[in-house]
Amino acid sequence: MTQQSRDMSRRRLLFGTAALGAGALLAGCTSNEAEPTAAQTKAAETGGNAEPGKRVTIGFSAPAADHGWIAAITNNAKAQAGAYSDVEFKTVEAGADAAAQRAALSTLLSQKPDVIVLLPHDGKELNAFGLEAMKAGIPVVNLDRAFPDARAYRTQIKGDNYGMGVAAATYIIAQLQAKGVSNPIIGEIPGIDSLELTQERSKGFADTLAASGFKVANRRPAEFTADSGQQAATGLLQALPKIDAIWNHDDDQGIGVLAAVNQSGRKEFFMVGGAGSKKAMEDIQADNTVLKATVTYSPSMASSAISLARLIGQGKGMSDLVELQVPKEIVLASETITKENAGDYLKLGF
C-alpha cells in the first residue's frame, strides 16, 4: 500500500446515518427489542461484504442500561451480531463504574476475541485498556465515548457531539429570527457535565448562538434520566420567569423536562431535544407540547460498530470505498427532526 493510501485511510470520514450502509454499515434502531429490525437484517442479506466469510468473535461491553439510549446501544449490537452467520458475540457486564468495567474487560481480554467493541463508562479512564488490548493484537472499536489516545483503538465511531449543539442552536436561531426576537432568553439542560461529550455539545451550542449574537441565560445539568431532567428543568423554570427557547440535550431526560414544564403550566417558549427517541418524535409529530424538534445522536451507531468490527476481523474494507481498510474514525452527522420529517425518522427512534 502506498503512503497516499495509508494517509487516506486515516482521514476522518463524516457520514450521515443513511450513508453508513452500502452492505457494510447501515442498521436501524431497535427501541428496546433485541431482535434484528428489517433495516439490520437487510444489511446482512445484501451482497459484497455481507456474504458469509471468516468467522469472527466479537467481544462487547457497554454500561448498564440505566436509560433508553444505552439500552438501545446494547440491543442494537446484539441484534446486528445476530444478523450475521459468521459472527460470534460475547458480552461482559460493565458494572456500575469504570473500575468495574475495567475488571470485566480483563476477563474478556483473556478470552482472546478477534475484535472488541467497547462503549466505556468514561473514555479517559478506560483508555489504558484500549492500549492494552491493541498491544495484545486485539483491535478495538471505540464506540461513542472517545478514548483520548488514537493508539487505544483501531476504529472509533461516534456521534457528532459538537454538531448536535450546532444543529440545536441553528434551529433555535432560525425560529427566533422568524419571530423577530432580537434578545432572547435561552435555557440549556445538558446531560452529565463531567463527560467530554456533554462539554462538546454545549460548546457547539454556545459557539453557534454567539455567532448570531445570542447566549445561554441559564444552564442546569441533568444526568440523562427522566428524574434528573425533571429536577433540572424545575430549577431552570424557577430561575427564568420568561424563556424564549430551551435546548435539552437528551430525549430520555426530556421526559422529565416535559413533566416539569407541564406542571409549571408555562407555554411561552419552544424546546429542542437531543438524540432522537421515538417518544420525542411522536410528540413532535403530534405538535401538542413545547417540544418542536430534536437533533439526532442515534444508537444505531452500535449496529454499525458491530459491522465495522466484523470487517476488521475479516481483513476487509468498506465496499463503497477505494481503500482496503476500514477507516480510523467515523463521525455520524447530527440531523434535525421536525414535524415535517419526523415520519421519515421514526424507524430509527429508540
Short mmCIF file of C-alpha atoms in Angstrom, two decimals, residues 19-341:
data_model
loop_
_atom_site.label_atom_id
_atom_site.label_comp_id
_atom_site.label_asym_id
_atom_site.label_seq_id
_atom_site.Cartn_x
_atom_site.Cartn_y
_atom_site.Cartn_z
CA ALA A 19 -24.56 6.92 4.20
CA LEU A 20 -23.13 4.29 6.52
CA GLY A 21 -24.60 1.37 4.63
CA ALA A 22 -23.81 0.01 1.20
CA GLY A 23 -23.91 -3.52 2.55
CA ALA A 24 -21.44 -2.82 5.33
CA LEU A 25 -22.83 -0.47 7.93
CA LEU A 26 -26.47 0.55 7.62
CA ALA A 27 -28.54 -0.51 10.64
CA GLY A 28 -31.65 0.76 12.37
CA CYS A 29 -32.51 1.34 15.98
CA THR A 30 -34.41 -1.40 17.69
CA SER A 31 -36.10 0.51 20.50
CA ASN A 32 -35.66 -1.86 23.45
CA GLU A 33 -36.01 -5.11 21.47
CA ALA A 34 -33.08 -7.45 20.86
CA GLU A 35 -34.46 -8.92 17.61
CA PRO A 36 -32.99 -7.52 14.37
CA THR A 37 -35.07 -4.87 12.62
CA ALA A 38 -35.78 -5.01 8.89
CA ALA A 39 -33.02 -2.44 8.32
CA GLN A 40 -30.48 -4.55 10.18
CA THR A 41 -31.30 -7.86 8.51
CA LYS A 42 -31.30 -6.14 5.14
CA ALA A 43 -27.71 -5.08 5.80
CA ALA A 44 -26.79 -8.70 6.42
CA GLU A 45 -28.59 -10.10 3.37
CA THR A 46 -27.18 -7.97 0.58
CA GLY A 47 -24.12 -8.97 -1.48
CA GLY A 48 -20.46 -7.98 -1.27
CA ASN A 49 -19.12 -7.73 2.27
CA ALA A 50 -22.39 -9.05 3.68
CA GLU A 51 -21.74 -12.50 2.26
CA PRO A 52 -20.58 -15.01 4.95
CA GLY A 53 -16.82 -15.12 5.39
CA LYS A 54 -14.23 -15.89 8.01
CA ARG A 55 -15.83 -16.46 11.43
CA VAL A 56 -15.23 -13.53 13.78
CA THR A 57 -15.63 -13.48 17.56
CA ILE A 58 -16.63 -10.01 18.73
CA GLY A 59 -16.37 -9.07 22.40
CA PHE A 60 -18.71 -6.31 23.56
CA SER A 61 -19.07 -4.11 26.64
CA ALA A 62 -21.27 -1.09 27.37
CA PRO A 63 -22.58 0.49 30.59
CA ALA A 64 -25.71 -0.98 32.18
CA ALA A 65 -28.97 0.16 30.61
CA ASP A 66 -29.97 2.92 33.03
CA HIS A 67 -31.85 4.79 30.29
CA GLY A 68 -33.33 4.11 26.87
CA TRP A 69 -30.40 5.23 24.73
CA ILE A 70 -27.92 2.89 26.45
CA ALA A 71 -30.46 0.03 26.34
CA ALA A 72 -30.80 0.58 22.60
CA ILE A 73 -27.00 0.55 22.20
CA THR A 74 -26.70 -2.95 23.70
CA ASN A 75 -29.80 -4.31 21.98
CA ASN A 76 -28.71 -2.96 18.61
CA ALA A 77 -25.27 -4.53 18.98
CA LYS A 78 -26.77 -7.93 19.85
CA ALA A 79 -29.28 -7.71 17.02
CA GLN A 80 -26.70 -6.76 14.41
CA ALA A 81 -24.35 -9.56 15.51
CA GLY A 82 -27.27 -11.98 15.25
CA ALA A 83 -27.88 -10.89 11.67
CA TYR A 84 -24.51 -12.33 10.59
CA SER A 85 -24.00 -16.09 10.42
CA ASP A 86 -20.22 -15.65 10.68
CA VAL A 87 -20.20 -13.63 13.93
CA GLU A 88 -19.95 -14.98 17.47
CA PHE A 89 -20.98 -12.36 20.02
CA LYS A 90 -19.55 -12.32 23.55
CA THR A 91 -20.67 -9.68 26.01
CA VAL A 92 -19.50 -8.83 29.52
CA GLU A 93 -21.30 -6.83 32.19
CA ALA A 94 -19.85 -3.34 32.52
CA GLY A 95 -20.72 -2.84 36.19
CA ALA A 96 -21.56 0.44 37.86
CA ASP A 97 -18.42 2.41 37.04
CA ALA A 98 -15.19 2.48 35.05
CA ALA A 99 -13.32 0.35 37.59
CA ALA A 100 -15.92 -2.43 37.42
CA GLN A 101 -15.95 -2.28 33.64
CA ARG A 102 -12.15 -2.48 33.57
CA ALA A 103 -12.24 -5.69 35.64
CA ALA A 104 -14.86 -7.24 33.34
CA LEU A 105 -12.84 -6.28 30.29
CA SER A 106 -9.80 -8.07 31.68
CA THR A 107 -11.88 -11.25 31.66
CA LEU A 108 -12.97 -10.56 28.09
CA LEU A 109 -9.38 -9.93 27.02
CA SER A 110 -8.29 -13.28 28.45
CA GLN A 111 -10.83 -14.99 26.16
CA LYS A 112 -8.97 -13.54 23.17
CA PRO A 113 -11.81 -12.40 20.88
CA ASP A 114 -10.90 -11.31 17.37
CA VAL A 115 -12.20 -7.77 17.91
CA ILE A 116 -13.60 -5.82 20.88
CA VAL A 117 -16.40 -3.25 20.59
CA LEU A 118 -16.35 -1.00 23.65
CA LEU A 119 -18.54 1.83 24.86
CA PRO A 120 -16.66 2.87 28.01
CA HIS A 121 -18.14 4.38 31.15
CA ASP A 122 -15.52 7.07 30.66
CA GLY A 123 -13.17 7.23 27.69
CA LYS A 124 -10.28 8.75 29.62
CA GLU A 125 -10.43 6.20 32.42
CA LEU A 126 -10.66 3.21 30.07
CA ASN A 127 -8.01 4.47 27.65
CA ALA A 128 -5.40 2.22 29.27
CA PHE A 129 -7.49 -0.86 28.49
CA GLY A 130 -7.70 0.14 24.84
CA LEU A 131 -3.93 0.45 24.73
CA GLU A 132 -3.55 -2.95 26.41
CA ALA A 133 -5.90 -4.71 24.01
CA MET A 134 -4.32 -3.13 20.94
CA LYS A 135 -0.84 -4.08 22.20
CA ALA A 136 -2.10 -7.66 22.60
CA GLY A 137 -3.10 -7.67 18.93
CA ILE A 138 -6.86 -7.38 19.50
CA PRO A 139 -8.36 -4.48 17.52
CA VAL A 140 -10.70 -2.22 19.49
CA VAL A 141 -13.72 -0.44 18.03
CA ASN A 142 -14.22 2.53 20.37
CA LEU A 143 -17.93 3.36 20.46
CA ASP A 144 -19.34 6.78 21.38
CA ARG A 145 -17.31 7.88 24.44
CA ALA A 146 -13.93 8.53 22.94
CA PHE A 147 -10.51 7.36 24.05
CA PRO A 148 -8.18 10.38 24.02
CA ASP A 149 -5.27 8.34 22.62
CA ALA A 150 -5.65 7.22 19.00
CA ARG A 151 -3.35 4.28 19.73
CA ALA A 152 -6.06 2.85 22.03
CA TYR A 153 -8.41 1.98 19.17
CA ARG A 154 -8.34 0.58 15.68
CA THR A 155 -11.54 2.40 14.72
CA GLN A 156 -13.63 4.96 16.54
CA ILE A 157 -17.30 5.53 15.71
CA LYS A 158 -19.32 8.18 17.48
CA GLY A 159 -21.95 10.83 17.03
CA ASP A 160 -21.06 14.43 16.30
CA ASN A 161 -21.44 15.96 19.74
CA TYR A 162 -20.26 19.41 18.72
CA GLY A 163 -22.52 19.12 15.68
CA MET A 164 -25.52 18.37 17.93
CA GLY A 165 -25.01 21.71 19.61
CA VAL A 166 -24.61 23.41 16.25
CA ALA A 167 -27.80 21.81 14.90
CA ALA A 168 -29.84 22.68 18.00
CA ALA A 169 -28.64 26.28 18.01
CA THR A 170 -29.18 26.66 14.26
CA TYR A 171 -32.82 25.60 14.60
CA ILE A 172 -33.39 27.85 17.61
CA ILE A 173 -31.80 30.85 15.90
CA ALA A 174 -33.93 30.39 12.79
CA GLN A 175 -37.13 30.17 14.83
CA LEU A 176 -36.30 33.20 16.95
CA GLN A 177 -35.31 35.30 13.96
CA ALA A 178 -38.54 34.32 12.19
CA LYS A 179 -40.44 35.62 15.23
CA GLY A 180 -38.39 38.82 15.31
CA VAL A 181 -36.88 38.08 18.74
CA SER A 182 -33.61 40.02 18.98
CA ASN A 183 -32.63 39.50 22.62
CA PRO A 184 -33.88 36.03 23.54
CA ILE A 185 -33.77 34.23 26.88
CA ILE A 186 -32.34 30.79 26.13
CA GLY A 187 -32.09 27.92 28.60
CA GLU A 188 -29.96 24.78 28.35
CA ILE A 189 -30.34 21.41 30.07
CA PRO A 190 -27.24 19.30 29.33
CA GLY A 191 -26.54 15.74 30.44
CA ILE A 192 -23.70 14.62 32.73
CA ASP A 193 -21.43 17.66 32.82
CA SER A 194 -18.21 15.78 33.56
CA LEU A 195 -18.39 13.87 30.26
CA GLU A 196 -16.42 15.24 27.33
CA LEU A 197 -19.38 14.59 25.02
CA THR A 198 -21.57 16.92 27.10
CA GLN A 199 -18.89 19.61 27.04
CA GLU A 200 -18.60 19.30 23.25
CA ARG A 201 -22.37 19.61 22.82
CA SER A 202 -22.51 22.73 24.97
CA LYS A 203 -19.57 24.27 23.12
CA GLY A 204 -21.20 23.71 19.74
CA PHE A 205 -24.39 25.26 21.09
CA ALA A 206 -22.66 28.29 22.65
CA ASP A 207 -20.40 28.92 19.65
CA THR A 208 -23.29 28.88 17.19
CA LEU A 209 -25.50 31.10 19.35
CA ALA A 210 -22.64 33.57 19.78
CA ALA A 211 -22.19 33.84 16.01
CA SER A 212 -25.73 35.32 15.91
CA GLY A 213 -25.24 37.48 18.98
CA PHE A 214 -27.19 35.15 21.30
CA LYS A 215 -26.15 33.38 24.51
CA VAL A 216 -27.40 30.92 27.13
CA ALA A 217 -29.10 32.69 30.02
CA ASN A 218 -29.25 29.71 32.38
CA ARG A 219 -27.80 26.19 32.23
CA ARG A 220 -28.92 23.33 34.51
CA PRO A 221 -27.19 19.93 34.05
CA ALA A 222 -29.13 16.67 34.40
CA GLU A 223 -27.92 13.04 34.23
CA PHE A 224 -29.63 11.51 31.18
CA THR A 225 -32.57 10.23 33.27
CA ALA A 226 -36.18 11.40 33.49
CA ASP A 227 -35.93 12.16 37.23
CA SER A 228 -32.83 14.29 36.82
CA GLY A 229 -34.37 16.03 33.82
CA GLN A 230 -37.43 16.98 35.83
CA GLN A 231 -35.28 18.31 38.65
CA ALA A 232 -33.05 20.33 36.33
CA ALA A 233 -36.00 21.76 34.40
CA THR A 234 -37.79 22.76 37.60
CA GLY A 235 -34.71 24.73 38.65
CA LEU A 236 -34.40 26.34 35.24
CA LEU A 237 -38.04 27.38 35.13
CA GLN A 238 -37.82 28.86 38.61
CA ALA A 239 -34.66 30.78 37.69
CA LEU A 240 -36.09 32.27 34.50
CA PRO A 241 -39.55 33.88 34.74
CA LYS A 242 -39.55 34.31 30.97
CA ILE A 243 -37.97 31.97 28.42
CA ASP A 244 -37.91 32.02 24.62
CA ALA A 245 -36.24 28.67 23.90
CA ILE A 246 -34.65 25.66 25.65
CA TRP A 247 -32.25 23.04 24.40
CA ASN A 248 -32.45 19.77 26.33
CA HIS A 249 -29.51 17.55 25.30
CA ASP A 250 -31.17 14.17 25.80
CA ASP A 251 -34.66 12.88 24.96
CA ASP A 252 -34.63 10.36 27.83
CA GLN A 253 -34.20 13.11 30.40
CA GLY A 254 -36.58 15.14 28.23
CA ILE A 255 -39.49 13.06 29.57
CA GLY A 256 -38.81 14.61 32.97
CA VAL A 257 -38.23 18.02 31.44
CA LEU A 258 -41.66 17.97 29.78
CA ALA A 259 -43.22 16.78 33.04
CA ALA A 260 -41.76 19.83 34.82
CA VAL A 261 -42.96 22.11 32.03
CA ASN A 262 -46.48 20.67 32.23
CA GLN A 263 -46.51 21.08 36.00
CA SER A 264 -45.48 24.71 35.64
CA GLY A 265 -48.22 25.41 33.10
CA ARG A 266 -45.81 27.54 31.07
CA LYS A 267 -46.03 27.60 27.28
CA GLU A 268 -44.30 30.82 26.25
CA PHE A 269 -41.21 29.02 24.84
CA PHE A 270 -40.34 26.18 22.49
CA MET A 271 -37.88 23.37 23.12
CA VAL A 272 -35.40 21.30 21.11
CA GLY A 273 -34.44 17.81 22.26
CA GLY A 274 -31.46 15.59 21.60
CA ALA A 275 -30.65 12.01 20.48
CA GLY A 276 -33.89 11.18 18.64
CA SER A 277 -36.09 8.94 20.79
CA LYS A 278 -39.28 7.51 19.34
CA LYS A 279 -41.33 9.24 22.05
CA ALA A 280 -39.78 12.60 21.20
CA MET A 281 -40.52 12.12 17.50
CA GLU A 282 -44.11 11.19 18.26
CA ASP A 283 -44.50 14.30 20.43
CA ILE A 284 -43.02 16.44 17.67
CA GLN A 285 -45.43 14.93 15.14
CA ALA A 286 -48.42 15.49 17.41
CA ASP A 287 -47.35 19.11 17.92
CA ASN A 288 -49.13 19.39 21.27
CA THR A 289 -46.16 20.16 23.57
CA VAL A 290 -43.39 22.75 23.67
CA LEU A 291 -41.07 20.18 22.02
CA LYS A 292 -40.79 21.22 18.37
CA ALA A 293 -37.59 19.50 17.22
CA THR A 294 -34.83 17.10 18.24
CA VAL A 295 -31.28 16.67 16.93
CA THR A 296 -30.07 13.14 16.34
CA TYR A 297 -27.44 11.11 18.15
CA SER A 298 -28.64 7.69 17.12
CA PRO A 299 -27.80 4.47 18.98
CA SER A 300 -27.81 2.80 15.57
CA MET A 301 -24.06 3.52 15.79
CA ALA A 302 -23.80 0.32 17.88
CA SER A 303 -25.12 -1.73 14.96
CA SER A 304 -22.62 -0.05 12.69
CA ALA A 305 -19.82 -0.73 15.21
CA ILE A 306 -20.55 -4.47 15.02
CA SER A 307 -20.46 -4.36 11.22
CA LEU A 308 -17.16 -2.49 11.36
CA ALA A 309 -15.72 -4.99 13.85
CA ARG A 310 -16.72 -7.87 11.57
CA LEU A 311 -14.99 -6.26 8.60
CA ILE A 312 -11.86 -5.59 10.65
CA GLY A 313 -11.83 -9.18 11.88
CA GLN A 314 -12.14 -10.42 8.30
CA GLY A 315 -9.47 -8.04 7.00
CA LYS A 316 -11.88 -6.21 4.70
CA GLY A 317 -12.58 -2.60 3.92
CA MET A 318 -15.91 -0.88 3.29
CA SER A 319 -17.32 -1.95 -0.06
CA ASP A 320 -18.10 1.53 -1.39
CA LEU A 321 -14.68 3.00 -0.52
CA VAL A 322 -11.50 2.60 -2.54
CA GLU A 323 -9.30 1.94 0.49
CA LEU A 324 -8.69 -1.66 1.53
CA GLN A 325 -9.14 -0.93 5.24
CA VAL A 326 -11.95 0.25 7.49
CA PRO A 327 -11.44 3.98 8.29
CA LYS A 328 -9.76 5.02 11.51
CA GLU A 329 -12.57 7.36 12.57
CA ILE A 330 -16.24 7.73 11.66
CA VAL A 331 -18.38 10.60 12.95
CA LEU A 332 -22.13 10.47 12.35
CA ALA A 333 -23.77 13.75 11.37
CA SER A 334 -26.44 15.18 13.67
CA GLU A 335 -29.69 15.76 11.80
CA THR A 336 -32.61 17.96 12.81
CA ILE A 337 -36.01 16.27 13.15
CA THR A 338 -39.11 18.46 12.97
CA LYS A 339 -42.83 17.90 12.44
CA GLU A 340 -42.21 17.92 8.69
CA ASN A 341 -39.74 15.00 8.61
#
